[in-house]
Short mmCIF file of N, CA and C in Angstrom, two decimals:
data_model
loop_
_atom_site.label_atom_id
_atom_site.label_comp_id
_atom_site.label_asym_id
_atom_site.label_seq_id
_atom_site.Cartn_x
_atom_site.Cartn_y
_atom_site.Cartn_z
N MET A 1 -9.44 12.30 0.93
CA MET A 1 -8.54 12.73 1.95
C MET A 1 -7.34 13.49 1.25
N LYS A 2 -6.88 14.46 2.00
CA LYS A 2 -5.74 15.27 1.48
C LYS A 2 -4.75 15.64 2.50
N LEU A 3 -3.48 15.72 2.16
CA LEU A 3 -2.49 16.04 3.03
C LEU A 3 -1.83 17.38 2.58
N GLU A 4 -1.68 18.40 3.49
CA GLU A 4 -1.01 19.67 3.21
C GLU A 4 0.15 19.71 4.11
N TYR A 5 1.26 20.17 3.55
CA TYR A 5 2.49 20.33 4.31
C TYR A 5 3.10 21.70 4.03
N GLN A 6 3.44 22.35 5.16
CA GLN A 6 4.12 23.68 5.06
C GLN A 6 5.45 23.49 5.85
N ARG A 7 6.58 23.70 5.11
CA ARG A 7 7.79 23.66 5.71
C ARG A 7 8.28 25.02 5.92
N MET A 8 8.74 25.33 7.14
CA MET A 8 9.17 26.75 7.47
C MET A 8 10.61 26.61 7.96
N ARG A 9 11.56 26.95 7.14
CA ARG A 9 12.92 27.01 7.42
C ARG A 9 13.47 28.39 6.99
N GLU A 10 14.68 28.47 6.52
CA GLU A 10 15.17 29.69 6.04
C GLU A 10 14.36 30.07 4.76
N TYR A 11 13.98 29.04 3.98
CA TYR A 11 13.09 29.21 2.87
C TYR A 11 11.82 28.39 3.15
N SER A 12 10.64 28.99 3.11
CA SER A 12 9.48 28.24 3.22
C SER A 12 9.04 27.50 1.99
N ALA A 13 8.30 26.37 2.12
CA ALA A 13 7.78 25.67 0.98
C ALA A 13 6.54 25.05 1.41
N TYR A 14 5.67 24.76 0.37
CA TYR A 14 4.34 24.20 0.60
C TYR A 14 4.12 23.09 -0.42
N GLY A 15 3.50 22.06 0.05
CA GLY A 15 3.09 20.89 -0.90
C GLY A 15 1.87 20.24 -0.37
N GLU A 16 1.09 19.58 -1.25
CA GLU A 16 -0.02 18.85 -0.87
C GLU A 16 -0.15 17.68 -1.76
N SER A 17 -0.87 16.68 -1.17
CA SER A 17 -1.06 15.32 -1.93
C SER A 17 -2.38 14.75 -1.53
N GLU A 18 -2.88 13.96 -2.46
CA GLU A 18 -4.09 13.14 -2.26
C GLU A 18 -3.68 11.68 -2.41
N ASP A 19 -2.32 11.34 -2.48
CA ASP A 19 -1.87 10.01 -2.64
C ASP A 19 -2.04 9.24 -1.29
N LEU A 20 -3.01 8.36 -1.27
CA LEU A 20 -3.31 7.67 -0.06
C LEU A 20 -2.18 6.85 0.55
N GLU A 21 -1.33 6.35 -0.30
CA GLU A 21 -0.15 5.56 0.19
C GLU A 21 0.78 6.49 1.02
N LEU A 22 1.06 7.64 0.45
CA LEU A 22 1.87 8.60 1.12
C LEU A 22 1.28 9.12 2.43
N ILE A 23 -0.06 9.37 2.38
CA ILE A 23 -0.76 9.81 3.57
C ILE A 23 -0.72 8.75 4.62
N GLN A 24 -0.87 7.57 4.28
CA GLN A 24 -0.84 6.48 5.33
C GLN A 24 0.59 6.40 5.86
N ASP A 25 1.55 6.50 5.02
CA ASP A 25 2.95 6.37 5.54
C ASP A 25 3.19 7.50 6.49
N VAL A 26 2.70 8.68 6.27
CA VAL A 26 2.99 9.87 7.11
C VAL A 26 2.22 9.58 8.42
N LEU A 27 1.00 9.17 8.36
CA LEU A 27 0.22 8.92 9.55
C LEU A 27 0.93 7.83 10.42
N ASP A 28 1.44 6.79 9.79
CA ASP A 28 2.12 5.74 10.49
C ASP A 28 3.34 6.22 11.19
N ALA A 29 4.08 7.10 10.44
CA ALA A 29 5.29 7.72 11.05
C ALA A 29 4.94 8.64 12.22
N LEU A 30 3.87 9.41 12.14
CA LEU A 30 3.47 10.23 13.21
C LEU A 30 3.02 9.42 14.43
N ARG A 31 2.32 8.29 14.19
CA ARG A 31 1.84 7.48 15.23
C ARG A 31 3.03 6.81 15.98
N SER A 32 4.17 6.64 15.42
CA SER A 32 5.33 6.11 16.04
C SER A 32 5.97 7.03 16.94
N LEU A 33 5.70 8.33 16.93
CA LEU A 33 6.29 9.25 17.72
C LEU A 33 5.63 9.26 19.19
N GLU A 34 6.31 9.62 20.17
CA GLU A 34 5.86 9.70 21.56
C GLU A 34 6.02 11.15 22.07
N ILE A 35 5.04 11.59 22.85
CA ILE A 35 5.12 12.92 23.43
C ILE A 35 5.95 12.76 24.74
N GLY A 36 6.99 13.59 24.86
CA GLY A 36 7.75 13.67 26.06
C GLY A 36 7.29 14.71 27.07
N ARG A 37 8.32 15.26 27.72
CA ARG A 37 7.98 16.24 28.82
C ARG A 37 7.68 17.57 28.20
N ALA A 38 6.92 18.39 28.96
CA ALA A 38 6.59 19.72 28.60
C ALA A 38 7.90 20.52 28.52
N THR A 39 7.91 21.57 27.67
CA THR A 39 9.11 22.40 27.60
C THR A 39 8.57 23.95 27.31
N ASP A 40 9.46 24.86 27.61
CA ASP A 40 9.16 26.24 27.27
C ASP A 40 9.96 26.71 26.06
N ILE A 41 10.74 25.81 25.49
CA ILE A 41 11.50 26.12 24.30
C ILE A 41 10.63 26.40 23.09
N ALA A 42 10.99 27.47 22.44
CA ALA A 42 10.25 27.83 21.13
C ALA A 42 11.36 27.98 20.12
N VAL A 43 11.12 27.47 18.89
CA VAL A 43 12.02 27.53 17.78
C VAL A 43 11.32 28.21 16.67
N GLU A 44 11.93 29.37 16.15
CA GLU A 44 11.17 30.12 15.13
C GLU A 44 11.67 29.85 13.74
N ASP A 45 12.78 29.15 13.57
CA ASP A 45 13.26 29.02 12.21
C ASP A 45 13.44 27.56 11.69
N TYR A 46 12.68 26.66 12.35
CA TYR A 46 12.69 25.33 11.89
C TYR A 46 11.40 24.61 12.34
N GLY A 47 10.36 24.84 11.41
CA GLY A 47 9.10 24.35 11.73
C GLY A 47 8.39 23.60 10.62
N ASP A 48 7.42 22.83 10.99
CA ASP A 48 6.62 21.98 10.06
C ASP A 48 5.16 22.08 10.50
N ILE A 49 4.24 22.27 9.53
CA ILE A 49 2.83 22.18 9.81
C ILE A 49 2.30 21.09 8.86
N ILE A 50 1.66 20.02 9.41
CA ILE A 50 1.16 19.04 8.61
C ILE A 50 -0.38 18.94 8.95
N ARG A 51 -1.19 19.06 7.81
CA ARG A 51 -2.60 19.09 7.95
C ARG A 51 -3.26 17.96 7.13
N PHE A 52 -4.04 17.18 7.82
CA PHE A 52 -4.83 16.21 7.17
C PHE A 52 -6.23 16.69 7.01
N ILE A 53 -6.74 16.66 5.81
CA ILE A 53 -8.12 17.06 5.54
C ILE A 53 -8.95 15.84 5.11
N TYR A 54 -9.94 15.48 5.85
CA TYR A 54 -10.76 14.30 5.58
C TYR A 54 -11.92 14.57 4.74
N ALA A 55 -12.44 13.50 4.15
CA ALA A 55 -13.56 13.59 3.19
C ALA A 55 -14.80 14.36 3.74
N ASP A 56 -14.97 14.24 5.03
CA ASP A 56 -16.14 14.98 5.59
C ASP A 56 -15.87 16.48 5.91
N GLY A 57 -14.60 16.91 5.58
CA GLY A 57 -14.18 18.33 5.77
C GLY A 57 -13.46 18.57 7.11
N SER A 58 -13.46 17.52 7.99
CA SER A 58 -12.81 17.69 9.24
C SER A 58 -11.27 17.76 9.01
N GLU A 59 -10.59 18.35 9.88
CA GLU A 59 -9.14 18.47 9.73
C GLU A 59 -8.36 18.05 11.06
N LYS A 60 -7.16 17.63 10.91
CA LYS A 60 -6.31 17.37 12.01
C LYS A 60 -4.93 17.94 11.62
N THR A 61 -4.40 18.80 12.55
CA THR A 61 -3.15 19.50 12.24
C THR A 61 -2.09 19.12 13.28
N PHE A 62 -0.90 18.94 12.84
CA PHE A 62 0.26 18.78 13.66
C PHE A 62 1.30 19.85 13.38
N GLU A 63 1.73 20.51 14.41
CA GLU A 63 2.80 21.54 14.30
C GLU A 63 4.05 21.16 15.08
N PHE A 64 5.18 21.23 14.41
CA PHE A 64 6.47 20.92 15.02
C PHE A 64 7.31 22.12 14.86
N GLU A 65 8.15 22.35 15.93
CA GLU A 65 9.23 23.29 15.92
C GLU A 65 10.45 22.54 16.33
N ASP A 66 11.28 22.25 15.38
CA ASP A 66 12.49 21.36 15.53
C ASP A 66 12.05 20.13 16.09
N SER A 67 12.36 19.69 17.25
CA SER A 67 11.93 18.37 17.86
C SER A 67 10.90 18.57 18.90
N ILE A 68 10.04 19.57 18.83
CA ILE A 68 9.03 19.90 19.73
C ILE A 68 7.66 19.92 19.02
N ILE A 69 6.69 19.36 19.63
CA ILE A 69 5.26 19.40 19.09
C ILE A 69 4.66 20.56 19.79
N VAL A 70 3.86 21.38 19.08
CA VAL A 70 3.06 22.44 19.61
C VAL A 70 1.62 22.11 19.49
N THR A 71 0.91 22.15 20.61
CA THR A 71 -0.51 21.81 20.60
C THR A 71 -1.36 23.01 20.26
N GLY A 72 -2.66 22.81 20.01
CA GLY A 72 -3.53 23.86 19.68
C GLY A 72 -3.69 24.90 20.80
N ARG A 73 -3.33 24.57 21.97
CA ARG A 73 -3.30 25.52 23.12
C ARG A 73 -1.96 26.14 23.30
N ASN A 74 -1.12 26.00 22.27
CA ASN A 74 0.23 26.61 22.29
C ASN A 74 1.10 26.02 23.45
N GLU A 75 0.82 24.79 23.82
CA GLU A 75 1.71 24.13 24.76
C GLU A 75 2.76 23.29 23.90
N ARG A 76 3.94 23.22 24.54
CA ARG A 76 5.07 22.59 23.77
C ARG A 76 5.49 21.38 24.57
N PHE A 77 5.78 20.33 23.81
CA PHE A 77 6.26 19.03 24.42
C PHE A 77 7.40 18.48 23.51
N GLU A 78 8.38 17.96 24.17
CA GLU A 78 9.50 17.24 23.44
C GLU A 78 8.95 16.04 22.65
N VAL A 79 9.49 15.75 21.50
CA VAL A 79 9.05 14.59 20.70
C VAL A 79 10.08 13.53 20.91
N GLU A 80 9.68 12.30 21.16
CA GLU A 80 10.59 11.18 21.16
C GLU A 80 10.26 10.23 20.09
N GLY A 81 11.30 9.87 19.37
CA GLY A 81 11.02 8.97 18.16
C GLY A 81 11.70 9.59 16.94
N ASP A 82 11.46 9.07 15.83
CA ASP A 82 12.11 9.48 14.56
C ASP A 82 11.28 10.47 13.81
N LEU A 83 11.33 11.72 14.26
CA LEU A 83 10.68 12.79 13.54
C LEU A 83 11.27 13.07 12.21
N SER A 84 12.57 12.72 11.96
CA SER A 84 13.28 12.88 10.67
C SER A 84 12.60 12.01 9.67
N ARG A 85 12.02 10.81 10.06
CA ARG A 85 11.31 9.91 9.14
C ARG A 85 10.01 10.63 8.52
N VAL A 86 9.41 11.32 9.42
CA VAL A 86 8.19 12.18 8.95
C VAL A 86 8.63 13.20 7.94
N ARG A 87 9.71 13.88 8.21
CA ARG A 87 10.15 14.95 7.39
C ARG A 87 10.69 14.39 6.04
N ARG A 88 11.40 13.17 6.08
CA ARG A 88 11.78 12.60 4.83
C ARG A 88 10.60 12.26 3.94
N LEU A 89 9.63 11.65 4.49
CA LEU A 89 8.38 11.34 3.71
C LEU A 89 7.70 12.57 3.16
N LEU A 90 7.69 13.71 3.93
CA LEU A 90 7.09 14.92 3.39
C LEU A 90 7.94 15.67 2.39
N SER A 91 9.25 15.38 2.37
CA SER A 91 10.15 16.05 1.51
C SER A 91 9.78 15.96 0.03
N VAL A 92 9.14 14.82 -0.36
CA VAL A 92 8.75 14.74 -1.70
C VAL A 92 7.75 15.82 -2.17
N LEU A 93 7.03 16.33 -1.25
CA LEU A 93 6.02 17.41 -1.52
C LEU A 93 6.67 18.79 -1.75
N THR A 94 7.94 19.00 -1.38
CA THR A 94 8.52 20.25 -1.44
C THR A 94 9.83 20.20 -2.25
N GLU A 95 10.09 19.10 -2.93
CA GLU A 95 11.38 19.08 -3.69
C GLU A 95 11.47 20.12 -4.70
N GLY A 96 12.62 20.75 -4.76
CA GLY A 96 12.80 21.77 -5.76
C GLY A 96 12.31 23.14 -5.47
N GLU A 97 11.83 23.34 -4.25
CA GLU A 97 11.27 24.61 -3.82
C GLU A 97 12.15 25.47 -3.05
N GLU A 98 13.39 25.12 -2.91
CA GLU A 98 14.40 25.98 -2.13
C GLU A 98 15.11 26.81 -3.10
#
């Protein structure tokens, strides 16, 4: 299993990891989030793409714009919960890239 992370801010950064403990921590943090109400708000300068690639080659991708989750159908929903926890966990993959 592999985790890929793309941070899109003023400066973009990319990181990846096969550390199962980190991957589990990120998954747990994502599971703690709740999807709120639909929104039309789009944020272009504060995004995160998190991709999990499983041993069988399947993938699961999460895309966030600020505090909004963007679905594969380009629908946007407010995120309730501690999204900053997810970002803190992922920051180890992009340290020193700004």
